[in-house]
Short mmCIF file of C-alpha atoms and ligand atoms in Angstrom, two decimals:
data_model
loop_
_atom_site.label_atom_id
_atom_site.label_comp_id
_atom_site.label_asym_id
_atom_site.label_seq_id
_atom_site.Cartn_x
_atom_site.Cartn_y
_atom_site.Cartn_z
CA MET A 15 36.72 224.29 88.74
CA GLU A 16 33.39 226.08 88.86
CA ASP A 17 33.17 227.23 85.29
CA LEU A 18 33.83 224.14 83.18
CA ARG A 19 32.36 224.31 79.71
CA PRO A 20 31.89 221.73 76.95
CA ILE A 21 34.63 221.37 74.33
CA VAL A 22 31.85 221.38 71.73
CA SER A 23 28.17 221.74 72.36
CA GLU A 24 25.77 218.90 71.68
CA GLY A 25 23.77 221.23 69.46
CA GLN A 26 26.85 221.75 67.31
CA ILE A 27 27.83 218.10 67.06
CA GLY A 28 25.06 215.79 68.30
CA ARG A 29 25.42 213.01 70.80
CA PRO A 30 27.78 211.26 71.22
CA ILE A 31 30.64 213.55 70.23
CA VAL A 32 32.71 211.51 67.76
CA ILE A 33 36.33 212.35 67.10
CA ALA A 34 38.00 210.20 64.47
CA GLY A 35 41.17 210.07 62.43
CA PRO A 36 44.43 208.19 62.24
CA CYS A 37 46.76 207.51 65.11
CA SER A 38 49.43 209.40 63.18
CA ALA A 39 49.54 211.75 60.25
CA GLU A 40 51.80 209.92 57.79
CA SER A 41 51.40 211.79 54.51
CA GLU A 42 49.20 214.52 53.14
CA GLU A 43 47.45 212.00 50.93
CA GLN A 44 46.73 209.59 53.80
CA ILE A 45 45.34 212.41 55.94
CA LEU A 46 43.15 213.85 53.21
CA THR A 47 41.84 210.51 51.94
CA THR A 48 40.90 209.47 55.47
CA ALA A 49 39.40 212.87 56.30
CA ARG A 50 37.27 213.02 53.15
CA SER A 51 35.65 209.65 53.89
CA LEU A 52 35.09 210.54 57.54
CA ALA A 53 33.52 213.87 56.57
CA GLU A 54 31.20 212.07 54.14
CA TYR A 55 30.03 209.90 57.02
CA GLY A 56 29.24 213.01 59.02
CA ILE A 57 32.22 213.05 61.38
CA LYS A 58 32.78 216.60 62.58
CA ILE A 59 36.07 216.40 64.49
CA PHE A 60 39.26 214.99 62.99
CA ARG A 61 42.23 213.75 64.99
CA ALA A 62 45.81 212.92 63.97
CA GLY A 63 49.01 212.72 66.00
CA ILE A 64 52.01 214.46 64.50
CA TRP A 65 54.41 214.16 67.44
CA LYS A 66 54.19 210.54 68.56
CA PRO A 67 55.29 209.40 72.00
CA ARG A 68 56.74 205.95 71.41
CA THR A 69 57.54 203.41 74.07
CA LYS A 70 60.94 202.68 72.54
CA PRO A 71 63.18 204.80 70.34
CA GLY A 72 63.47 203.94 66.68
CA GLY A 73 59.77 203.71 65.89
CA PHE A 74 57.84 206.19 63.78
CA GLU A 75 57.98 209.37 65.83
CA GLY A 76 55.58 211.42 63.76
CA VAL A 77 55.93 213.78 60.83
CA GLY A 78 56.26 216.88 63.00
CA GLU A 79 55.20 220.40 62.09
CA VAL A 80 54.49 219.72 58.43
CA GLY A 81 51.51 217.68 59.67
CA LEU A 82 49.93 220.88 60.98
CA GLU A 83 49.67 222.17 57.41
CA TRP A 84 47.99 218.93 56.35
CA LEU A 85 45.53 219.22 59.22
CA MET A 86 44.71 222.78 58.23
CA ARG A 87 44.07 221.55 54.72
CA VAL A 88 41.64 218.98 56.13
CA LYS A 89 39.88 221.78 57.98
CA LYS A 90 39.65 223.95 54.89
CA GLU A 91 38.48 221.20 52.56
CA THR A 92 36.05 219.34 54.80
CA GLY A 93 35.00 221.91 57.39
CA MET A 94 35.84 219.47 60.19
CA LEU A 95 37.40 220.74 63.40
CA VAL A 96 40.95 219.40 63.67
CA CYS A 97 42.87 218.30 66.73
CA THR A 98 46.28 216.94 67.63
CA GLU A 99 48.36 215.88 70.63
CA VAL A 100 50.76 218.26 72.35
CA ALA A 101 53.42 217.28 74.85
CA ASN A 102 55.50 220.42 75.32
CA LYS A 103 55.69 224.17 74.85
CA SER A 104 56.96 224.11 71.28
CA HIS A 105 54.15 221.74 70.22
CA VAL A 106 51.58 224.10 71.74
CA GLU A 107 53.08 227.16 70.11
CA ALA A 108 53.24 225.53 66.69
CA ALA A 109 49.68 224.16 66.95
CA LEU A 110 48.25 227.51 68.07
CA LYS A 111 50.11 229.36 65.34
CA ALA A 112 48.81 226.99 62.68
CA GLY A 113 45.19 227.45 63.84
CA ILE A 114 44.44 223.94 65.15
CA ASP A 115 40.96 223.87 66.75
CA MET A 116 41.50 221.57 69.71
CA LEU A 117 44.35 219.86 71.53
CA TRP A 118 44.80 216.74 73.60
CA ILE A 119 47.38 215.79 76.17
CA GLY A 120 48.50 212.17 75.92
CA ALA A 121 48.52 209.60 78.71
CA ARG A 122 52.28 209.62 79.19
CA THR A 123 52.31 213.41 79.39
CA SER A 124 49.37 213.77 81.79
CA ALA A 125 51.27 211.54 84.22
CA ASN A 126 53.97 214.22 84.40
CA PRO A 127 53.05 217.41 86.27
CA PHE A 128 56.13 219.30 84.97
CA ALA A 129 55.12 218.65 81.37
CA VAL A 130 51.46 219.51 82.04
CA GLN A 131 52.45 222.76 83.75
CA GLU A 132 54.67 223.70 80.81
CA ILE A 133 51.75 223.09 78.46
CA ALA A 134 49.40 225.05 80.75
CA ASP A 135 51.79 228.01 80.85
CA SER A 136 52.06 228.10 77.08
CA LEU A 137 48.25 227.93 76.74
CA ALA A 138 47.62 230.89 79.06
CA GLY A 139 45.75 233.68 77.34
CA THR A 140 44.11 231.42 74.76
CA ASP A 141 40.78 229.62 74.98
CA ILE A 142 41.41 226.57 72.82
CA PRO A 143 39.51 223.46 74.02
CA VAL A 144 41.76 220.81 75.56
CA MET A 145 41.19 217.11 76.23
CA VAL A 146 43.27 215.46 78.91
CA LYS A 147 43.81 211.71 78.67
CA ASN A 148 44.00 209.71 81.86
CA PRO A 149 47.56 209.24 83.07
CA VAL A 150 49.01 205.81 82.26
CA ASN A 151 48.67 204.81 85.93
CA PRO A 152 45.25 204.64 87.61
CA ASP A 153 45.62 207.77 89.72
CA LEU A 154 42.49 209.92 89.76
CA GLU A 155 44.14 212.73 91.72
CA LEU A 156 46.94 212.99 89.15
CA TRP A 157 44.33 213.14 86.37
CA ILE A 158 42.37 215.85 88.19
CA GLY A 159 45.63 217.67 88.92
CA ALA A 160 46.45 217.77 85.20
CA LEU A 161 42.96 219.12 84.43
CA GLN A 162 43.35 221.74 87.16
CA ARG A 163 46.67 222.97 85.79
CA ILE A 164 45.08 223.54 82.38
CA TYR A 165 41.96 225.08 83.94
CA ASN A 166 44.06 227.45 86.04
CA ALA A 167 45.72 228.68 82.86
CA GLY A 168 42.28 229.95 81.80
CA ILE A 169 41.18 227.02 79.62
CA HIS A 170 37.62 226.24 80.66
CA ARG A 171 36.52 224.20 77.66
CA LEU A 172 37.94 220.94 78.96
CA ALA A 173 37.23 217.25 78.53
CA ALA A 174 38.74 214.08 79.94
CA ILE A 175 39.53 211.01 77.87
CA HIS A 176 39.47 207.56 79.45
CA ARG A 177 41.93 205.44 77.43
CA GLY A 178 42.55 202.74 80.04
CA PHE A 179 45.51 202.12 82.33
CA THR A 180 48.77 200.26 81.90
CA VAL A 181 48.95 196.81 83.49
CA TYR A 182 51.95 194.59 83.49
CA GLY A 183 51.67 191.27 81.68
CA LYS A 184 49.36 189.87 79.05
CA HIS A 185 45.71 190.92 79.20
CA LEU A 186 42.69 191.13 76.98
CA TYR A 187 43.00 194.91 76.86
CA ARG A 188 46.02 196.92 75.80
CA ASN A 189 45.15 199.39 78.53
CA MET A 190 42.78 198.19 81.20
CA PRO A 191 39.54 200.17 81.49
CA GLN A 192 38.68 201.06 85.06
CA TRP A 193 35.29 202.61 84.57
CA HIS A 194 34.81 203.53 88.19
CA ILE A 195 37.66 206.08 87.88
CA PRO A 196 36.07 208.26 85.14
CA ILE A 197 32.71 207.77 86.85
CA GLU A 198 34.17 209.15 90.07
CA LEU A 199 35.77 211.96 88.03
CA HIS A 200 32.32 212.79 86.62
CA ARG A 201 30.85 212.81 90.12
CA ARG A 202 33.56 215.20 91.33
CA LEU A 203 33.47 217.45 88.24
CA PRO A 204 29.94 217.17 86.81
CA GLY A 205 30.56 219.89 84.21
CA LEU A 206 33.45 218.00 82.61
CA GLN A 207 32.73 216.13 79.39
CA ILE A 208 34.08 212.59 79.39
CA ILE A 209 35.18 210.79 76.26
CA CYS A 210 36.19 207.16 75.80
CA ASP A 211 39.10 206.06 73.62
CA PRO A 212 38.24 202.43 72.83
CA SER A 213 41.13 202.21 70.34
CA HIS A 214 43.93 202.60 72.88
CA MET A 215 41.93 200.77 75.53
CA GLY A 216 41.33 197.63 73.50
CA GLY A 217 44.35 197.76 71.23
CA LYS A 218 42.37 195.57 68.83
CA ARG A 219 39.80 196.41 66.16
CA GLU A 220 37.25 193.93 67.43
CA LEU A 221 37.11 195.56 70.86
CA ILE A 222 36.15 199.00 69.55
CA ALA A 223 32.41 198.31 69.21
CA PRO A 224 31.84 196.65 72.61
CA LEU A 225 33.95 199.19 74.48
CA SER A 226 32.19 202.09 72.75
CA GLN A 227 28.80 200.66 73.69
CA GLN A 228 29.92 200.15 77.27
CA ALA A 229 31.08 203.78 77.45
CA LEU A 230 27.78 205.06 76.06
CA ASP A 231 25.85 202.88 78.48
CA MET A 232 27.76 204.57 81.28
CA GLY A 233 26.79 207.99 80.05
CA PHE A 234 30.06 209.06 78.41
CA ASP A 235 29.71 212.16 76.24
CA GLY A 236 31.81 211.00 73.34
CA LEU A 237 34.24 208.65 71.63
CA ILE A 238 37.66 209.19 70.09
CA ILE A 239 38.36 206.40 67.62
CA GLU A 240 41.40 205.81 65.44
CA SER A 241 40.52 205.52 61.78
CA HIS A 242 42.93 205.13 58.86
CA CYS A 243 42.27 204.80 55.13
CA ASP A 244 44.53 201.71 55.02
CA PRO A 245 44.90 200.42 58.60
CA ASP A 246 47.08 197.40 57.76
CA CYS A 247 49.74 199.75 56.40
CA ALA A 248 49.55 202.26 59.27
CA LEU A 249 52.90 203.36 60.69
CA SER A 250 51.63 203.23 64.27
CA ASP A 251 48.92 201.31 66.15
CA LYS A 252 47.80 199.39 63.09
CA SER A 253 46.02 196.58 64.90
CA GLN A 254 43.60 199.03 66.51
CA GLN A 255 42.81 201.26 63.54
CA ILE A 256 39.71 200.83 61.39
CA THR A 257 38.68 202.20 58.01
CA PRO A 258 36.12 205.01 57.85
CA ASP A 259 33.64 202.43 56.42
CA VAL A 260 34.04 200.17 59.45
CA LEU A 261 33.83 203.14 61.78
CA ASN A 262 30.58 204.22 60.17
CA PHE A 263 29.23 200.68 60.49
CA ILE A 264 30.13 200.54 64.18
CA LEU A 265 28.65 203.97 64.89
CA ASN A 266 25.39 202.84 63.30
CA THR A 267 25.21 199.80 65.56
CA LEU A 268 25.69 201.77 68.78
CA VAL A 269 22.67 202.36 70.94
CA VAL A 270 22.55 205.84 72.44
CA ARG A 271 20.23 205.83 75.41
CA GLU A 272 18.27 208.85 76.45
CA ASN A 273 18.29 208.40 80.16
CA THR A 274 21.62 207.15 81.33
CA GLN A 275 20.84 207.49 85.03
CA SER A 276 19.55 203.95 85.57
CA THR A 277 21.81 202.21 83.08
CA GLU A 278 24.79 203.96 84.63
CA SER A 279 24.43 202.21 87.95
CA LEU A 280 23.56 198.88 86.34
CA ALA A 281 26.62 199.13 84.12
CA LEU A 282 28.70 199.98 87.16
CA LEU A 283 27.50 196.88 88.96
CA ARG A 284 28.14 194.74 85.89
CA GLN A 285 31.59 196.21 85.63
CA GLN A 286 32.27 195.06 89.18
CA ILE A 287 31.03 191.57 88.32
CA ASP A 288 33.35 191.48 85.30
CA GLN A 289 36.25 192.57 87.46
CA ILE A 290 35.51 189.91 90.07
CA ASP A 291 35.18 187.19 87.43
CA ASN A 292 38.54 188.20 86.00
CA ASP A 293 40.05 188.02 89.49
CA LEU A 294 38.47 184.61 90.05
CA ILE A 295 39.91 183.27 86.81
CA GLU A 296 43.37 184.61 87.60
CA ILE A 297 43.23 183.07 91.08
CA LEU A 298 42.14 179.75 89.61
CA ALA A 299 45.04 179.88 87.19
CA LYS A 300 47.38 180.49 90.14
CA ARG A 301 45.86 177.51 91.96
CA MET A 302 46.44 175.33 88.89
CA ARG A 303 50.08 176.41 88.69
CA ILE A 304 50.52 175.27 92.28
CA SER A 305 48.73 172.00 91.47
CA ARG A 306 51.23 171.40 88.73
CA GLU A 307 54.08 171.98 91.16
CA ILE A 308 52.50 169.43 93.48
CA GLY A 309 52.22 167.10 90.48
CA GLN A 310 55.91 167.54 89.82
CA TYR A 311 56.72 166.72 93.45
CA LYS A 312 54.52 163.62 93.36
CA LYS A 313 56.18 162.53 90.14
CA GLU A 314 59.67 162.89 91.58
CA HIS A 315 58.64 161.00 94.72
CA ARG A 316 56.63 158.41 92.80
CA MET A 317 53.45 159.25 94.70
CA GLN A 318 49.92 158.66 93.48
CA ILE A 319 47.95 161.71 92.35
CA VAL A 320 44.68 161.50 94.24
CA HIS A 321 44.74 161.23 98.01
CA THR A 322 41.19 160.55 99.13
CA ASP A 323 41.65 161.81 102.69
CA ARG A 324 43.01 165.12 101.53
CA TYR A 325 40.20 165.50 98.95
CA ASP A 326 37.62 164.71 101.61
CA ASP A 327 39.04 167.38 103.91
CA ILE A 328 39.01 169.95 101.11
CA LEU A 329 35.37 169.22 100.27
CA LYS A 330 34.21 169.41 103.87
CA SER A 331 36.11 172.55 104.83
CA ARG A 332 35.09 174.46 101.66
CA ARG A 333 31.42 173.45 102.13
CA LYS A 334 31.54 174.69 105.69
CA LEU A 335 33.15 178.03 104.80
CA ALA A 336 30.66 178.58 101.96
CA GLU A 337 27.74 177.94 104.30
CA GLU A 338 29.17 180.36 106.83
CA LEU A 339 29.32 182.98 104.06
CA GLY A 340 25.69 182.50 103.06
CA MET A 341 26.10 180.16 100.10
CA SER A 342 24.76 176.67 99.66
CA GLY A 343 27.09 173.81 100.57
CA ASN A 344 25.98 171.86 97.49
CA PHE A 345 26.84 174.76 95.24
CA MET A 346 30.35 174.91 96.74
CA GLN A 347 30.73 171.14 96.43
CA THR A 348 29.99 171.37 92.69
CA ILE A 349 32.60 174.09 92.29
CA VAL A 350 35.25 172.27 94.34
CA GLU A 351 34.63 169.06 92.36
CA ALA A 352 35.10 170.92 89.09
CA ILE A 353 38.29 172.58 90.36
CA HIS A 354 39.59 169.25 91.65
CA GLU A 355 38.91 167.58 88.33
CA GLU A 356 40.92 170.24 86.50
CA SER A 357 43.73 169.99 89.10
CA VAL A 358 43.96 166.24 88.57
CA ARG A 359 44.00 166.75 84.81
CA GLN A 360 46.85 169.28 85.18
CA GLN A 361 48.81 166.89 87.40
CA ILE A 362 48.35 164.01 84.96
CA GLU A 363 49.69 166.27 82.25
CA VAL A 364 52.81 166.93 84.38
CA LEU A 365 53.16 163.19 85.03
CA ASN A 366 52.97 162.37 81.34
CA ASN A 367 55.41 165.08 80.40
CA ARG A 368 58.64 163.10 80.12
CA THR A 369 60.84 166.07 79.34
CA LYS A 370 60.36 167.49 82.82
C1 PEP B 25 47.11 208.67 70.67
O1 PEP B 25 45.98 209.10 70.91
O2 PEP B 25 47.52 208.42 69.53
C2 PEP B 25 47.99 208.31 71.81
C3 PEP B 25 49.30 208.32 71.72
O3 PEP B 25 47.30 207.96 72.88
P1 PEP B 25 47.72 207.68 74.43
O4 PEP B 25 48.32 208.94 74.92
O5 PEP B 25 46.38 207.38 75.01
O6 PEP B 25 48.64 206.50 74.44
MN1 MN B 26 47.51 205.67 68.64
#
């Protein structure tokens, strides 16, 4: 992909590129009210989904083609560029016919090469800019493959959107960021603009500002943020949408650094630390679950909780291992004591729980 070009130039839009608008177009009034406020705050690219991929059937699946007319009205009234998500050939054809400025491919679609190829084929012969979200699963090659399919159809104004990856179970993020993946993508395709979607990543309003700052610190080119005139009444993704006023406030707090070279590697290292701390906490939680099982066993067998010999062995062996790995034995002793204290507390809780 030798000839990648920006979806919009910095001169045209400034840095970072900001794309904002509701998760879904719901009514003409909602779209126009939101768009007018965003335009007043200087936003130049408006987003709204009109065909909504929903995890389960029965949810709000988008307004469909009529939304294209509303988007074109936004364009005419505010001068903003307008963009929407496409997932198949008929979406592409309808969007192109209506005159939409830019398209994006959603995370569920970019995970499916058949769907991406169908979109690519229907884009051939046009030069509309396209943004490709990361696939739901953390697979860089699949993401690059999707970009290649679109590129091979002749679309060279391309960008990638990091919106985080699906993880099973309960986590802080709706979709886990894995910054090293877009950073590696940037290394492999330096001409590709990279945009962060903190709304789908965090899934919560309060995570939008910190995730946006993190993305900028890592040298991302832009942000795509969901904004709705009345987020609490939104028909989709309401807990992650913010009003144009809040969006403007957040954008004003963000620090855009000139030279991202040095902060990029620092941020990368910090990201690794965060990841390791998360792993440590999850492992500790696992250890505590096992402690509770031991507590249950001791309860059933009427055994006492603390066995000094065993505790002594633990302390000595962990000190020794820590020293072998270049850490101080005293440091490890402090940690093991703290872990032991929490284990005992968990076991006492099991002991006192008469229902079990
Ligand atoms: C969206 O942008 O509204 C959307 C559906 O996002 P994703 O494909 O990232 O889930
Ligand atoms: Mn959404």
